[in-house]
Amino acid sequence: MFALLTVLALWAFAFEPASLRVRETALTLERWPSELDGLRVAVLADLHTGSPWNGTKSLARVVRETNDARPDLVLIAGDLVIQGVVGGRFVSPEVSGEILSGLEARLGVFAVLGNHDWWLDGPRVIRALEASGVTVLEDSSAAIPFRGDTLWLAGVSDYWEAPHDIGRALSAVPPTSAPLVFTHNPDVFPEMPRRVALTIAGHTHGGQVALPGVGRPIVPSVYGERYASGHVREYGRDLFVSTGVGTSILPVRFRVPPEVHVLTLRSPPR
């Protein structure tokens, strides 16, 4: 029994948190325009650079493996930095931003801030990202030319620490368009209007721990496990929650490995 517990502890506190995989997922979305069919979106959530096993070398690996997946678009869904992770070491947003400047995507790299970024200094994190060529969308949108059409991308600010003004974020989006929206905390999802084709979020880390037969003991959401991870379809709307890369509070992951998600967005069959 002691040997088994030792192996499990090593796995949860060392091997799994230090791992990284790129997970490819195809999503067929009810309102995704046929003109944008096949768009590949890489989602980098909760990088928490400086958390155990997630230093600058690990962030550089995230950049390399993301580029190797050849996404059209990269979305950074908040929480670049850490506060108070056991065994962690603070890494400044300027250092992380310099590494993230190596990301390559023909339609660009975009970001929103997470609660940890605001707890540190939101404007500082924005400056660090923008100095690295990352476009920050805080309750704002961007019109991105793609295949002779327009991809509308909107960023909604953090549910906990910012206004998360969905109306403002979508104010410039034509009412006939089905935008792609990304944010940090999925708890904002019930407020999303039906015209949004897909909402992408992070924040939960997938609970960091998923116990067989028990589930995820801790998920930082008022909805418990409802928006813990993956694709959620609810009331005709779609949400995708990334389990993220780094760790928060305790440096543990068990059956919830660090992941970069690459989503291929499909329109419904004609």
Coordinates of C-alpha atoms in Angstrom, one line a residue:
M1 CA 0.0 0.0 0.0
F2 CA 2.8 2.4 0.9
A3 CA 4.4 1.7 -2.5
L4 CA 1.2 2.4 -4.3
L5 CA 0.6 5.7 -2.5
T6 CA 4.2 6.7 -3.2
V7 CA 3.7 6.1 -7.0
L8 CA 0.4 8.0 -7.0
A9 CA 1.9 10.9 -5.1
L10 CA 4.8 11.0 -7.6
W11 CA 2.4 10.9 -10.5
A12 CA 0.1 13.6 -9.1
F13 CA 2.8 16.0 -7.9
A14 CA 5.6 15.5 -10.4
F15 CA 5.0 13.4 -13.5
E16 CA 1.6 14.6 -14.6
P17 CA 2.1 18.3 -13.8
A18 CA 5.3 18.2 -15.7
S19 CA 3.7 16.6 -18.8
L20 CA 2.2 18.4 -21.7
R21 CA 0.1 17.2 -24.6
V22 CA -1.6 18.9 -27.6
R23 CA -5.2 17.6 -27.9
E24 CA -7.0 17.9 -31.2
T25 CA -10.8 18.3 -31.0
A26 CA -13.3 18.8 -33.8
L27 CA -16.4 20.7 -32.9
T28 CA -19.5 20.9 -35.1
L29 CA -21.3 24.1 -34.2
E30 CA -24.9 24.9 -35.1
R31 CA -24.2 28.5 -36.0
W32 CA -20.7 28.2 -37.4
P33 CA -20.6 29.8 -40.9
S34 CA -19.8 27.4 -43.8
E35 CA -17.3 30.0 -45.1
L36 CA -15.3 29.5 -41.9
D37 CA -15.5 25.8 -41.8
G38 CA -12.3 24.1 -40.7
L39 CA -10.8 27.1 -38.8
R40 CA -8.1 25.8 -36.4
V41 CA -8.0 27.5 -33.0
A42 CA -5.3 26.8 -30.4
V43 CA -6.3 27.5 -26.9
L44 CA -3.7 28.3 -24.2
A45 CA -5.3 28.7 -20.8
D46 CA -3.9 29.2 -17.3
L47 CA -0.3 29.1 -18.2
H48 CA 0.6 30.2 -14.7
T49 CA 4.3 30.5 -15.6
G50 CA 6.3 29.9 -12.5
S51 CA 4.1 27.2 -11.0
P52 CA 6.1 24.0 -10.3
W53 CA 7.2 22.2 -13.5
N54 CA 6.0 25.2 -15.5
G55 CA 8.9 27.6 -15.7
T56 CA 10.2 29.5 -18.7
K57 CA 11.5 26.4 -20.4
S58 CA 8.1 24.8 -20.2
L59 CA 6.5 27.9 -21.6
A60 CA 8.9 27.8 -24.5
R61 CA 7.9 24.1 -25.1
V62 CA 4.2 25.2 -25.1
V63 CA 5.1 27.8 -27.8
R64 CA 7.0 25.2 -29.9
E65 CA 4.3 22.5 -29.7
T66 CA 1.5 25.0 -30.4
N67 CA 3.4 26.2 -33.5
D68 CA 3.9 22.6 -34.6
A69 CA 0.1 22.2 -34.6
R70 CA -0.1 25.0 -37.2
P71 CA -3.3 26.7 -35.9
D72 CA -4.9 29.5 -37.8
L73 CA -5.6 31.5 -34.6
V74 CA -4.1 31.4 -31.1
L75 CA -6.2 32.4 -28.1
I76 CA -4.6 32.9 -24.6
A77 CA -7.5 32.6 -22.2
G78 CA -6.0 34.4 -19.2
D79 CA -3.8 33.8 -16.1
L80 CA -0.2 34.2 -17.2
V81 CA 1.1 34.7 -13.7
I82 CA 0.9 33.0 -10.3
Q83 CA 0.3 34.0 -6.7
G84 CA 1.1 31.8 -3.8
V85 CA 1.4 28.4 -5.5
V86 CA 3.2 25.9 -3.2
G87 CA 6.7 25.5 -4.5
G88 CA 6.3 28.1 -7.2
R89 CA 8.5 31.0 -8.3
F90 CA 7.1 34.2 -9.7
V91 CA 7.8 34.9 -13.3
S92 CA 7.1 38.4 -14.6
P93 CA 4.5 39.0 -17.4
E94 CA 7.3 40.7 -19.3
V95 CA 9.4 37.5 -19.3
S96 CA 6.4 35.4 -20.3
G97 CA 5.4 37.8 -22.9
E98 CA 8.8 37.7 -24.5
I99 CA 8.5 33.9 -24.9
L100 CA 4.9 34.1 -26.1
S101 CA 6.1 36.5 -28.9
G102 CA 7.3 33.3 -30.6
L103 CA 3.8 32.1 -31.2
E104 CA 2.9 31.8 -34.9
A105 CA -0.6 31.9 -36.4
R106 CA -1.6 33.5 -39.7
L107 CA -4.7 35.2 -38.2
G108 CA -2.9 36.4 -35.1
V109 CA -2.5 35.8 -31.4
F110 CA -5.2 37.2 -29.0
A111 CA -5.6 37.3 -25.2
V112 CA -7.9 38.1 -22.4
L113 CA -6.8 38.5 -18.8
G114 CA -7.6 36.2 -15.9
N115 CA -8.2 36.8 -12.2
H116 CA -4.6 36.2 -11.3
D117 CA -3.5 38.7 -13.9
W118 CA -5.7 41.3 -12.3
W119 CA -4.6 40.4 -8.8
L120 CA -1.0 41.2 -9.9
D121 CA -1.6 44.3 -12.1
G122 CA -4.0 44.1 -15.1
P123 CA -2.6 47.1 -17.0
R124 CA 0.9 45.8 -16.6
V125 CA 0.0 42.4 -18.0
I126 CA -1.8 44.0 -20.9
R127 CA 1.3 46.1 -21.7
A128 CA 3.5 43.0 -21.5
L129 CA 1.3 41.1 -23.9
E130 CA 0.9 43.9 -26.4
A131 CA 4.6 44.6 -26.4
S132 CA 5.0 41.0 -27.5
G133 CA 2.7 41.3 -30.4
V134 CA -0.4 39.8 -28.7
T135 CA -3.7 41.6 -29.2
V136 CA -5.6 41.9 -25.9
L137 CA -9.4 42.0 -26.2
E138 CA -11.0 43.1 -23.0
D139 CA -14.7 43.5 -23.6
S140 CA -13.9 44.3 -27.3
S141 CA -13.9 42.6 -30.6
A142 CA -11.8 42.2 -33.8
A143 CA -12.9 41.6 -37.4
I144 CA -10.4 39.2 -39.0
P145 CA -10.4 38.6 -42.7
F146 CA -10.5 34.8 -43.5
R147 CA -11.0 33.2 -46.9
G148 CA -12.7 36.3 -48.3
D149 CA -15.1 36.4 -45.4
T150 CA -14.9 37.9 -41.9
L151 CA -14.3 36.1 -38.6
W152 CA -15.6 38.1 -35.7
L153 CA -13.7 37.4 -32.5
A154 CA -14.7 39.0 -29.2
G155 CA -13.0 38.9 -25.8
V156 CA -15.0 39.2 -22.6
S157 CA -13.1 40.3 -19.5
D158 CA -12.8 38.2 -16.3
Y159 CA -16.0 37.2 -14.5
W160 CA -14.5 37.8 -11.1
E161 CA -12.2 40.8 -11.4
A162 CA -13.5 42.8 -14.4
P163 CA -16.7 44.2 -15.8
H164 CA -17.3 41.2 -18.2
D165 CA -19.5 43.4 -20.3
I166 CA -20.8 41.1 -23.0
G167 CA -22.9 43.8 -24.6
R168 CA -19.8 46.0 -25.0
A169 CA -17.7 43.1 -26.2
L170 CA -20.2 42.4 -29.0
S171 CA -21.3 46.0 -29.7
A172 CA -19.3 46.2 -33.0
V173 CA -20.3 42.7 -34.2
P174 CA -23.0 42.8 -36.9
P175 CA -26.3 41.3 -35.5
T176 CA -26.3 38.7 -38.4
S177 CA -22.9 37.4 -37.5
A178 CA -22.1 34.4 -35.3
P179 CA -19.0 35.5 -33.4
L180 CA -16.4 33.4 -31.6
V181 CA -16.1 34.6 -28.0
F182 CA -13.3 33.8 -25.5
T183 CA -13.1 34.7 -21.9
H184 CA -11.3 33.4 -18.8
N185 CA -14.0 32.2 -16.5
P186 CA -16.8 29.9 -17.9
D187 CA -19.3 31.1 -15.3
V188 CA -20.1 33.9 -17.7
F189 CA -21.5 31.4 -20.2
P190 CA -25.2 31.5 -19.0
E191 CA -25.2 35.2 -20.0
M192 CA -24.1 34.6 -23.6
P193 CA -26.6 35.4 -26.2
R194 CA -27.6 32.6 -28.6
R195 CA -26.0 34.3 -31.6
V196 CA -22.6 33.5 -30.3
A197 CA -21.3 30.4 -32.2
L198 CA -18.9 29.3 -29.5
T199 CA -17.6 30.5 -26.1
I200 CA -14.1 29.4 -25.1
A201 CA -12.9 29.6 -21.5
G202 CA -10.3 28.3 -19.0
H203 CA -9.9 29.1 -15.3
T204 CA -11.2 25.7 -13.9
H205 CA -8.0 23.7 -14.7
G206 CA -10.5 20.9 -15.0
G207 CA -10.4 20.8 -11.2
Q208 CA -6.7 19.6 -11.5
V209 CA -7.8 16.3 -9.9
A210 CA -10.4 13.8 -11.2
L211 CA -10.9 10.8 -9.0
P212 CA -12.4 7.6 -10.5
G213 CA -16.0 7.2 -9.2
V214 CA -15.9 10.4 -7.3
G215 CA -15.3 13.2 -9.8
R216 CA -13.6 16.5 -9.4
P217 CA -13.5 17.4 -5.7
I218 CA -12.7 21.1 -6.3
V219 CA -13.8 23.2 -9.3
P220 CA -13.5 27.0 -8.9
S221 CA -17.0 27.6 -10.3
V222 CA -20.3 28.5 -8.8
Y223 CA -21.7 25.7 -11.0
G224 CA -19.5 23.0 -9.7
E225 CA -18.5 20.4 -12.3
R226 CA -21.1 21.7 -14.9
Y227 CA -18.4 23.8 -16.7
A228 CA -15.3 21.9 -15.5
S229 CA -13.8 20.9 -18.8
G230 CA -14.4 20.1 -22.5
H231 CA -17.3 20.7 -24.8
V232 CA -20.6 21.7 -23.2
R233 CA -23.8 22.2 -25.2
E234 CA -26.6 23.9 -23.3
Y235 CA -29.8 25.4 -24.4
G236 CA -28.6 25.5 -28.0
R237 CA -25.4 27.2 -27.1
D238 CA -21.8 25.9 -27.2
L239 CA -19.0 26.2 -24.7
F240 CA -15.5 24.8 -24.6
V241 CA -13.4 24.9 -21.4
S242 CA -9.7 24.2 -21.5
T243 CA -8.1 22.3 -18.6
G244 CA -5.1 24.6 -19.0
V245 CA -1.3 24.2 -18.6
G246 CA -0.2 25.3 -15.1
T247 CA -1.4 24.8 -11.6
S248 CA -2.8 27.0 -8.9
I249 CA -2.7 26.8 -5.1
L250 CA -1.4 23.2 -5.0
P251 CA 1.0 21.9 -7.6
V252 CA -1.1 18.8 -8.3
R253 CA -2.7 17.2 -11.3
F254 CA -4.3 13.8 -11.4
R255 CA -6.0 12.5 -14.5
V256 CA -6.2 16.1 -15.7
P257 CA -3.0 16.5 -17.6
P258 CA -1.7 19.9 -18.9
E259 CA -3.0 20.5 -22.4
V260 CA -2.9 22.8 -25.3
H261 CA -6.2 22.4 -27.1
V262 CA -6.4 22.8 -30.8
L263 CA -10.1 23.1 -31.9
T264 CA -11.2 22.5 -35.5
L265 CA -14.5 24.4 -35.9
R266 CA -16.9 22.8 -38.3
S267 CA -20.2 24.1 -39.7
P268 CA -23.2 21.7 -39.7
P269 CA -23.8 19.6 -42.8
R270 CA -25.9 21.3 -45.4

